[in-house]
PDB file of C-alpha atoms in Angstrom:
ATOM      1  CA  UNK A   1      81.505 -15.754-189.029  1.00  0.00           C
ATOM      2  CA  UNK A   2      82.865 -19.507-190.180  1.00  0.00           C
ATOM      3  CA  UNK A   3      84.248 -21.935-187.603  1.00  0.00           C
ATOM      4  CA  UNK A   4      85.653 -25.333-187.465  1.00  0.00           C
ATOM      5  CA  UNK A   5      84.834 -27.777-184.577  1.00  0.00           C
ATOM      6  CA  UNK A   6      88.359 -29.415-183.755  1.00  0.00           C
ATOM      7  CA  UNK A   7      87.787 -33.356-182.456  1.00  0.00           C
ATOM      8  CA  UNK A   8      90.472 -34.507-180.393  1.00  0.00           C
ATOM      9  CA  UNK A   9      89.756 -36.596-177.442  1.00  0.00           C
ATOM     10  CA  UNK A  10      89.076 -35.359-174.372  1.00  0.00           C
ATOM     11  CA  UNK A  11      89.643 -31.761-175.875  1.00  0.00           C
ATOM     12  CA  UNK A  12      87.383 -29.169-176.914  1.00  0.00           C
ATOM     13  CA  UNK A  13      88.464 -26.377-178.975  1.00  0.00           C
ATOM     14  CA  UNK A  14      86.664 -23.952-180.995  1.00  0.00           C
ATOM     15  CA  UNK A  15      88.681 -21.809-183.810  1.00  0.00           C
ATOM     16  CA  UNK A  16      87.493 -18.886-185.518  1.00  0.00           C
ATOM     17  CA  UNK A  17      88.331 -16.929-188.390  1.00  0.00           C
ATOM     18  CA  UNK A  18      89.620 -13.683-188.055  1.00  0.00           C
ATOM     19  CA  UNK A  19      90.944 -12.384-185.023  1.00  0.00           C
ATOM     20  CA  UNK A  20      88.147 -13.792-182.894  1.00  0.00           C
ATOM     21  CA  UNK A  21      88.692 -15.713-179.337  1.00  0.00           C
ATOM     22  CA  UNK A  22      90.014 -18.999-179.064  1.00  0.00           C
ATOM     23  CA  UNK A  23      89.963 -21.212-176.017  1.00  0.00           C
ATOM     24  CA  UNK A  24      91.090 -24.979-175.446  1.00  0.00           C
ATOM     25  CA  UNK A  25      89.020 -26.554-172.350  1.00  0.00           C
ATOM     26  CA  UNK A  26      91.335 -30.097-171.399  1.00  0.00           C
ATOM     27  CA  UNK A  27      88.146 -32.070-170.748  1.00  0.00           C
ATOM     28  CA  UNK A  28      84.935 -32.593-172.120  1.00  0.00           C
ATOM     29  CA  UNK A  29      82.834 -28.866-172.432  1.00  0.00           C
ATOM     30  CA  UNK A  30      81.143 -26.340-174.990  1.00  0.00           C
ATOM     31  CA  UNK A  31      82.520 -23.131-175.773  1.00  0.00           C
ATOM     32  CA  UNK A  32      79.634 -21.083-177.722  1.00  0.00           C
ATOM     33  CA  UNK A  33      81.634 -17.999-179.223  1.00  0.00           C
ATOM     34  CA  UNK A  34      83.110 -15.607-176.558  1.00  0.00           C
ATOM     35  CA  UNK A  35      80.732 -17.275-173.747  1.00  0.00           C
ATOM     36  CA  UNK A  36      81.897 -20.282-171.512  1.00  0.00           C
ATOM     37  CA  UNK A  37      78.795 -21.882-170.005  1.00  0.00           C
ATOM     38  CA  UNK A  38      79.935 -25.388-169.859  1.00  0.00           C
ATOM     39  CA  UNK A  39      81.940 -26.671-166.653  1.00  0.00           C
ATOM     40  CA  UNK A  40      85.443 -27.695-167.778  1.00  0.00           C
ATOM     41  CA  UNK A  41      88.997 -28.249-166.785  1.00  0.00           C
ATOM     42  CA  UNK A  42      91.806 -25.784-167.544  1.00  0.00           C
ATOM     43  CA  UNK A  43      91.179 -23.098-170.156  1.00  0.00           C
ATOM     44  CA  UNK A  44      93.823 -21.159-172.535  1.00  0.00           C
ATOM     45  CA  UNK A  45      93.182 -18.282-172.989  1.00  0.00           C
ATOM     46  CA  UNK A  46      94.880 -16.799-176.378  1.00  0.00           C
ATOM     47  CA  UNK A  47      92.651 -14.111-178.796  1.00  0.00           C
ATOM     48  CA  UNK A  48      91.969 -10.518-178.234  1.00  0.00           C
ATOM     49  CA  UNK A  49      87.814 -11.084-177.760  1.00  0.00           C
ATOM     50  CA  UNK A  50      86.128 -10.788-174.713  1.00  0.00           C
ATOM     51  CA  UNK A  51      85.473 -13.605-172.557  1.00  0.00           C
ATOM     52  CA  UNK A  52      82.422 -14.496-170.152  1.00  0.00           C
ATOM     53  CA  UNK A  53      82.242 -17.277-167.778  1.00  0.00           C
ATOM     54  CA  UNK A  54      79.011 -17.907-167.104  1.00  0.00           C
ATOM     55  CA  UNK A  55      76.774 -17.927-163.325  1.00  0.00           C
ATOM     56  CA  UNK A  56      77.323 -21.777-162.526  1.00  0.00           C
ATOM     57  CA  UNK A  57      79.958 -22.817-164.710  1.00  0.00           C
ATOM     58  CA  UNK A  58      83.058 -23.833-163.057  1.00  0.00           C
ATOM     59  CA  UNK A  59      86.478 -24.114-164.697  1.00  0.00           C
ATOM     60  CA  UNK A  60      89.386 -25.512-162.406  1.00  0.00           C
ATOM     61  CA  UNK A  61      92.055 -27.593-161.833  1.00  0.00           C
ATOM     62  CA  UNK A  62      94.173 -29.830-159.825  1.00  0.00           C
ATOM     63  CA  UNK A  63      97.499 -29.832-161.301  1.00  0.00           C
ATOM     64  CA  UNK A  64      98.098 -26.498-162.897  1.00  0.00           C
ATOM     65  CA  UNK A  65      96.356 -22.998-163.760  1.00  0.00           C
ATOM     66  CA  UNK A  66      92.572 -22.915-164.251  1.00  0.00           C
ATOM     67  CA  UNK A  67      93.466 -20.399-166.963  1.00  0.00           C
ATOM     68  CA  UNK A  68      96.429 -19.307-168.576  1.00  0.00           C
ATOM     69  CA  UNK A  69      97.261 -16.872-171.344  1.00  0.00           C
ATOM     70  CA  UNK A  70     101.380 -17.568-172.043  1.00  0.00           C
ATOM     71  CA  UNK A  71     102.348 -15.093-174.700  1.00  0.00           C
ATOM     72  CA  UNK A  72     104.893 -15.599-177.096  1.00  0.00           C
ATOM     73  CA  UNK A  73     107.776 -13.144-176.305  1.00  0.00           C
ATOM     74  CA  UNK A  74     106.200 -10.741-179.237  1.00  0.00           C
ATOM     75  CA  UNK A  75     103.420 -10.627-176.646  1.00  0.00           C
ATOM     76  CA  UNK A  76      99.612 -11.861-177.144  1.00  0.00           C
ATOM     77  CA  UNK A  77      97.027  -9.284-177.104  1.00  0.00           C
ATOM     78  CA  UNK A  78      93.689 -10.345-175.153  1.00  0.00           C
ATOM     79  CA  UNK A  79      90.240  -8.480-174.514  1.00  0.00           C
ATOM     80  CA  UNK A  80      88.282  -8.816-171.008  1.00  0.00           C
ATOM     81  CA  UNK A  81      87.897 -11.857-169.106  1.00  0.00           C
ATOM     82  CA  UNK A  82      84.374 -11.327-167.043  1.00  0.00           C
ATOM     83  CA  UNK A  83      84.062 -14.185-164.413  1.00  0.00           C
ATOM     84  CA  UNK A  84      80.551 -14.732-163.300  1.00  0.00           C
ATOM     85  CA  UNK A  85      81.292 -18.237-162.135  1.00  0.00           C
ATOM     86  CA  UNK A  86      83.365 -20.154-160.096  1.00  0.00           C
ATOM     87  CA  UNK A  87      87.953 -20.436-161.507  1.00  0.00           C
ATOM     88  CA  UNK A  88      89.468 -22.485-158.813  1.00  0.00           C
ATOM     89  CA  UNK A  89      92.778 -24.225-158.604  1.00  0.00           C
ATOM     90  CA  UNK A  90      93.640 -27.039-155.920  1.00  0.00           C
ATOM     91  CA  UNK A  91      97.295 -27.973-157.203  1.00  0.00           C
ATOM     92  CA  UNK A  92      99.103 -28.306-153.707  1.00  0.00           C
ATOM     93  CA  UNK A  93     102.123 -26.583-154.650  1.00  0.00           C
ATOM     94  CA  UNK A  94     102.506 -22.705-156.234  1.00  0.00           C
ATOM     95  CA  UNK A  95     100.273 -22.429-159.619  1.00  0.00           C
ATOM     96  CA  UNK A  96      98.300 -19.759-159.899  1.00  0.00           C
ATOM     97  CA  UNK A  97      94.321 -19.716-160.749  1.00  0.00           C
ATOM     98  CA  UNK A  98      94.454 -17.060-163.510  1.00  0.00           C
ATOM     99  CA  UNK A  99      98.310 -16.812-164.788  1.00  0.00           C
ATOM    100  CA  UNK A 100      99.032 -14.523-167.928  1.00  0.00           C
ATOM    101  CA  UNK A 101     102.792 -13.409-169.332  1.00  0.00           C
ATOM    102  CA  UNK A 102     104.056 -11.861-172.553  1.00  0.00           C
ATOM    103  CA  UNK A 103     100.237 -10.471-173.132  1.00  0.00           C
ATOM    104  CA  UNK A 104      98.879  -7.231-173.260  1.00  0.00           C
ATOM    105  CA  UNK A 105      95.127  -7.730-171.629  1.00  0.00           C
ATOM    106  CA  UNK A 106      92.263  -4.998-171.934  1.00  0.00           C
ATOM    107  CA  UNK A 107      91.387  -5.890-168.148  1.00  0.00           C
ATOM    108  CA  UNK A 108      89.967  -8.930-165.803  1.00  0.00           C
ATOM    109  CA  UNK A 109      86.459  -8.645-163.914  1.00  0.00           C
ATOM    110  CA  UNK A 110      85.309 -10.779-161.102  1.00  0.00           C
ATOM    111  CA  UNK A 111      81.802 -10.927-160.208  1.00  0.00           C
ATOM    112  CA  UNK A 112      81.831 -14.077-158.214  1.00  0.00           C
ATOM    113  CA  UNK A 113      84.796 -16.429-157.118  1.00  0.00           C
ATOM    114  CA  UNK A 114      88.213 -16.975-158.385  1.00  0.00           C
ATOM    115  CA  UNK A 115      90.298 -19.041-155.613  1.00  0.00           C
ATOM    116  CA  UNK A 116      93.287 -20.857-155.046  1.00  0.00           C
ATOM    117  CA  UNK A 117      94.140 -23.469-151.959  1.00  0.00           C
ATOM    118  CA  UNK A 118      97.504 -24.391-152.508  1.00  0.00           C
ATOM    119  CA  UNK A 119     101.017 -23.249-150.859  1.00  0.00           C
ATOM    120  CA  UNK A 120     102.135 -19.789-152.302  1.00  0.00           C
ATOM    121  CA  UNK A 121      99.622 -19.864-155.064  1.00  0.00           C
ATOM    122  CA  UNK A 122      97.946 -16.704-156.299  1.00  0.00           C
ATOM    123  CA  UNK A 123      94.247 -15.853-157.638  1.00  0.00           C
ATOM    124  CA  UNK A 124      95.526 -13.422-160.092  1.00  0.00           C
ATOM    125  CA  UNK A 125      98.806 -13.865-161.337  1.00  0.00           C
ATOM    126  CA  UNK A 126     100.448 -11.337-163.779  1.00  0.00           C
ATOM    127  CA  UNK A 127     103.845 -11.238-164.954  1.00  0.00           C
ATOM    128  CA  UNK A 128     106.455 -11.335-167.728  1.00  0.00           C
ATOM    129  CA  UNK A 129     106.667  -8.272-169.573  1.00  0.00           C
ATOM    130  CA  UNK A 130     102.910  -7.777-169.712  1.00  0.00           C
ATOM    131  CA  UNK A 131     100.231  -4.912-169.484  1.00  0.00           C
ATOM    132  CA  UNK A 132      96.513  -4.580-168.477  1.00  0.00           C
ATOM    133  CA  UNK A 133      93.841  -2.319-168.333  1.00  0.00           C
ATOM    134  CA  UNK A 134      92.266  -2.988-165.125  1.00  0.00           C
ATOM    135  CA  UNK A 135      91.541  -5.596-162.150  1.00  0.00           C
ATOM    136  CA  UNK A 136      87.927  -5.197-161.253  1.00  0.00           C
ATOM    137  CA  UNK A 137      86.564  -7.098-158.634  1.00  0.00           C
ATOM    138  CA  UNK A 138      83.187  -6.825-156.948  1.00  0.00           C
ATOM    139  CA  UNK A 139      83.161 -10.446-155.595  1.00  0.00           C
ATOM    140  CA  UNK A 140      85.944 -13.026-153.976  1.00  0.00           C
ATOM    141  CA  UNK A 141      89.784 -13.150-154.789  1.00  0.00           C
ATOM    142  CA  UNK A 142      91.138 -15.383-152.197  1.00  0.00           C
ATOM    143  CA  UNK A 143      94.341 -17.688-151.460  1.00  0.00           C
ATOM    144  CA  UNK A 144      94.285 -19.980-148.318  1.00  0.00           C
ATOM    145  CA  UNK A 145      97.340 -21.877-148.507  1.00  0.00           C
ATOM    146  CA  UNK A 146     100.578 -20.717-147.208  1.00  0.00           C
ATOM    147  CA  UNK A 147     102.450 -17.969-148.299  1.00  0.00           C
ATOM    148  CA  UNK A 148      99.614 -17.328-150.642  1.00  0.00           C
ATOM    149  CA  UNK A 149      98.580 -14.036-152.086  1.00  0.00           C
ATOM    150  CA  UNK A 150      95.118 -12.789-153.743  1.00  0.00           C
ATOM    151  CA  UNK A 151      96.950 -10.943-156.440  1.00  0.00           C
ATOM    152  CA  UNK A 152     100.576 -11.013-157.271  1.00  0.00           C
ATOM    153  CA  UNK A 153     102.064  -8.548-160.290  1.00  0.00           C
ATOM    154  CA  UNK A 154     105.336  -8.510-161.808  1.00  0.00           C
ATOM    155  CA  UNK A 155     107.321 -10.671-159.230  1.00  0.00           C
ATOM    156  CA  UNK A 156     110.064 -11.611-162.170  1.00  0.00           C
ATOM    157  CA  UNK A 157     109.114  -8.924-164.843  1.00  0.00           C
ATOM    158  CA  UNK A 158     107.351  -5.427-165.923  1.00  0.00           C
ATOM    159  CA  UNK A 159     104.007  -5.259-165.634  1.00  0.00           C
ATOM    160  CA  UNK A 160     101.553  -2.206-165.848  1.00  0.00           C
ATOM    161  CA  UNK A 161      98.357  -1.808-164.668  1.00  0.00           C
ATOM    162  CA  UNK A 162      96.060   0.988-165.074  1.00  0.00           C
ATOM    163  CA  UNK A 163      93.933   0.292-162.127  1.00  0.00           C
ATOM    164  CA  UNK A 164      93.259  -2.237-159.772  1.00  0.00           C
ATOM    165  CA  UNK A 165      89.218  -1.596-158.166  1.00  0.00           C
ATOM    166  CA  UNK A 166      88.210  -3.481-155.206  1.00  0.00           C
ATOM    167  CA  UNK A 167      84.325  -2.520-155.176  1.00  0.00           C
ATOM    168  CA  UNK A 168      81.857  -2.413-151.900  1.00  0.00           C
ATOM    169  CA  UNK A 169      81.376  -5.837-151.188  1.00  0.00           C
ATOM    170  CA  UNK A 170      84.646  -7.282-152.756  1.00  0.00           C
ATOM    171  CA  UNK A 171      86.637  -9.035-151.170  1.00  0.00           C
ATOM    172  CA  UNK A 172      91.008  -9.848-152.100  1.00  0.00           C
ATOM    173  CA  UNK A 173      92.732 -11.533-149.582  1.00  0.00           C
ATOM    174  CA  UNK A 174      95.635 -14.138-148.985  1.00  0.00           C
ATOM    175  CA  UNK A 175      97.700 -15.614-146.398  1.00  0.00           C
ATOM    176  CA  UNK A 176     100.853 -14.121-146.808  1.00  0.00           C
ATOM    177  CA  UNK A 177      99.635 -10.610-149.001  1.00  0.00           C
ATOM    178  CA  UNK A 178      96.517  -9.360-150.427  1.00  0.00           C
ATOM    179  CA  UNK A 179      98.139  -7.636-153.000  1.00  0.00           C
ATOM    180  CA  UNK A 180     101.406  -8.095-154.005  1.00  0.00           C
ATOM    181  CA  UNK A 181     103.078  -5.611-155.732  1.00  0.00           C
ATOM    182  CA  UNK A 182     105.896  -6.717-157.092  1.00  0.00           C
ATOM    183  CA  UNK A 183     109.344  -4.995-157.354  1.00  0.00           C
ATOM    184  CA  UNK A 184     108.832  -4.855-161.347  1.00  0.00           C
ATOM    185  CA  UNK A 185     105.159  -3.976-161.259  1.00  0.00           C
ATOM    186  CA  UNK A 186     103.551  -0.518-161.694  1.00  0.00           C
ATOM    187  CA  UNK A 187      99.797   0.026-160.834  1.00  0.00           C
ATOM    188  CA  UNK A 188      98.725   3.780-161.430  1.00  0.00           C
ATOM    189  CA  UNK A 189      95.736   3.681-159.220  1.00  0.00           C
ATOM    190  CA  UNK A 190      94.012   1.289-156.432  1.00  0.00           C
ATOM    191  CA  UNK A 191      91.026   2.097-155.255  1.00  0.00           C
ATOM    192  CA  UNK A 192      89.781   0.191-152.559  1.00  0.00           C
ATOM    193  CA  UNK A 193      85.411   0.254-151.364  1.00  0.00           C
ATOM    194  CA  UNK A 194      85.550  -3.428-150.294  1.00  0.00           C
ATOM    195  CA  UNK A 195      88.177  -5.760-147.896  1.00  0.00           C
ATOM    196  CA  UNK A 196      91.824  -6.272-148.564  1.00  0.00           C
ATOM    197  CA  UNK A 197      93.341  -8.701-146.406  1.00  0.00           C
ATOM    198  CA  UNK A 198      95.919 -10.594-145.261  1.00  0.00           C
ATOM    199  CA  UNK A 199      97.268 -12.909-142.783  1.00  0.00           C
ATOM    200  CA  UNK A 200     100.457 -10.954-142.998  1.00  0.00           C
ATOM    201  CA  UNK A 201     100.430  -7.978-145.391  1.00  0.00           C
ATOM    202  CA  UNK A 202      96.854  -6.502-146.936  1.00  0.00           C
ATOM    203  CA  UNK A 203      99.114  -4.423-149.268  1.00  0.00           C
ATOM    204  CA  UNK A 204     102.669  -5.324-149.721  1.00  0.00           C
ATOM    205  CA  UNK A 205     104.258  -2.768-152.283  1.00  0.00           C
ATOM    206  CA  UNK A 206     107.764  -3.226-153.780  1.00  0.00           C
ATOM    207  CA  UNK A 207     107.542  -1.776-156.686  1.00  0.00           C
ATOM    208  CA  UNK A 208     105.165   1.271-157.642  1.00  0.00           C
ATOM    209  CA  UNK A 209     101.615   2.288-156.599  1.00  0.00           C
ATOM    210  CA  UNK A 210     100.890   5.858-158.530  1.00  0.00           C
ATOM    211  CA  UNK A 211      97.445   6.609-155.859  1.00  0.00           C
ATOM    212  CA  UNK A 212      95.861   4.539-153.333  1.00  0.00           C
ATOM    213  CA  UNK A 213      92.393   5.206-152.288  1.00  0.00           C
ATOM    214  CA  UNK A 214      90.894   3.564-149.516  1.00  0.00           C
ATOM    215  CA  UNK A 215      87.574   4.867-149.200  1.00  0.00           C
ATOM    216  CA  UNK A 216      85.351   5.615-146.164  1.00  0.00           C
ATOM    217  CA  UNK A 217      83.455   2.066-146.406  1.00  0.00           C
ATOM    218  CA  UNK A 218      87.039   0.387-147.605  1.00  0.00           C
ATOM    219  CA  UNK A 219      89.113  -1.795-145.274  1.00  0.00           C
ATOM    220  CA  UNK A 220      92.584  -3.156-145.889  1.00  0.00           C
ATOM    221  CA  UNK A 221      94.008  -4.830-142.659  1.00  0.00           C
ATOM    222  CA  UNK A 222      97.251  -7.475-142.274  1.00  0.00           C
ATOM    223  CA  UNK A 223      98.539  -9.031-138.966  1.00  0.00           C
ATOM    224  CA  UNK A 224     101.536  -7.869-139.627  1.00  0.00           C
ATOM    225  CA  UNK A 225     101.029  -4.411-141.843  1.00  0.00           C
ATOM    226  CA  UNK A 226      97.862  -3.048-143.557  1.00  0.00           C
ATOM    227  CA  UNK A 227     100.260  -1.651-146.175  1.00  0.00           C
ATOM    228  CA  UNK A 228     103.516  -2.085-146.303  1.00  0.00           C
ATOM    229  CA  UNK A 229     106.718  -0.896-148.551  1.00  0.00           C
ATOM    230  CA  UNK A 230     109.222  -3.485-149.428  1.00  0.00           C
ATOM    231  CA  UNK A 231     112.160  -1.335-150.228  1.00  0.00           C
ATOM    232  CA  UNK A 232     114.298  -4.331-152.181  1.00  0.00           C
TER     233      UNK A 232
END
């Protein structure tokens, strides 16, 4: 396999030929094929290979998603991110951590932290006519700042996911919703072995959830309701 090393300040970006994964790090970091072991800030996430983040790397920002995959309206088709690090965002106002649109996504897995601190942002954001595999998570999801959730789907647009796993020991949670399910969002199954919670709502479903499982170890709990329908 041939690449080219771009050199642009203060941006990294590997390119490969083929179909292979590309991603752009805004600040100084290495990429080293489909394995992110360098610290950086903001990541774009655009080719269908999978994707590690590495134990001990960190990629976050301040101002605007940690990652983002925004597909062209013919849609971009991306393999599995695995995090194993740390994908934080701190931006005061709304952005989510991990934001993807227009993209059709073989599935996300968190082993370790993805987080977001700022007022109605999300860990997980999908939206905008997209699809995706699955949402595994056997580690932290979590939003602290108000009106925050862990995982937000299709809020303006379809989305479809296969199935959403919360594992023993994971944890999802937000202030305002664990999960939110938005009105144009689908998810066939959620399976939940881990904690689910919320300030307000652990669950809040307004558009469709095919099965839920909660299993005997599994706990999803909300001030307000564990699960709740939003019948817009």
């Amino acid at each position: 396999m041939r690449f080219r090393l771009l050199a642009i300040p203060f941006l990294v970006s590997l390119q490969f030929s083929g179909n292979a994964f590309a991603v752009t790090c805004h600040s100084l970091g290495t990429v080293g094929g489909t394995v992110i072991s360098s610290s950086c800030t903001e990541a774009s996430w655009s080719g269908p290979s999978n994707v590690e983040i590495t134990s001990g790397t960190t990629i976050s920002s301040s101002t605007t998603m940690a990652i983002s995959a925004l597909g062209p309206l013919a849609r971009m088709t991306l393999g599995i991110l695995t995090n194993n690090g740390t994908i934080t965002s701190t931006n005061s106002w709304g952005d989510p951590t991990i934001y993807a649109n227009y993209s059709n996504i073989s599935g996300i897995i968190n082993n370790s932290t993805i987080s977001s601190s700022g007022s109605f942002g999300t860990g997980i954001m999908i939206d905008q006519a997209s699809t995706i595999g699955a949402i595994d998570n056997s580690g932290t999801i979590i939003s602290s700042g108000t009106g925050s959730a862990g995982i937000s789907l299709g809020t303006f647009s379809t989305v479809s996911l296969t199935s959403l796993n919360n594992y023993s020991g994971g944890t999802i949670s937000g202030v305002a919703q664990g999960i939110q399910n938005g009105a144009y969002s689908t998810i066939t199954t959620l399976t939940n072995d881990g904690t689910i919670s919320s300030g307000t709502y652990g669950v809040e479903n307004r558009g469709t959830i095919g099965t839920l499982i909660n299993d005997a170890q599994g706990t999803i709990s909300g001030t307000t309701n564990a699960i709740y329908r939003d019948w817009e």
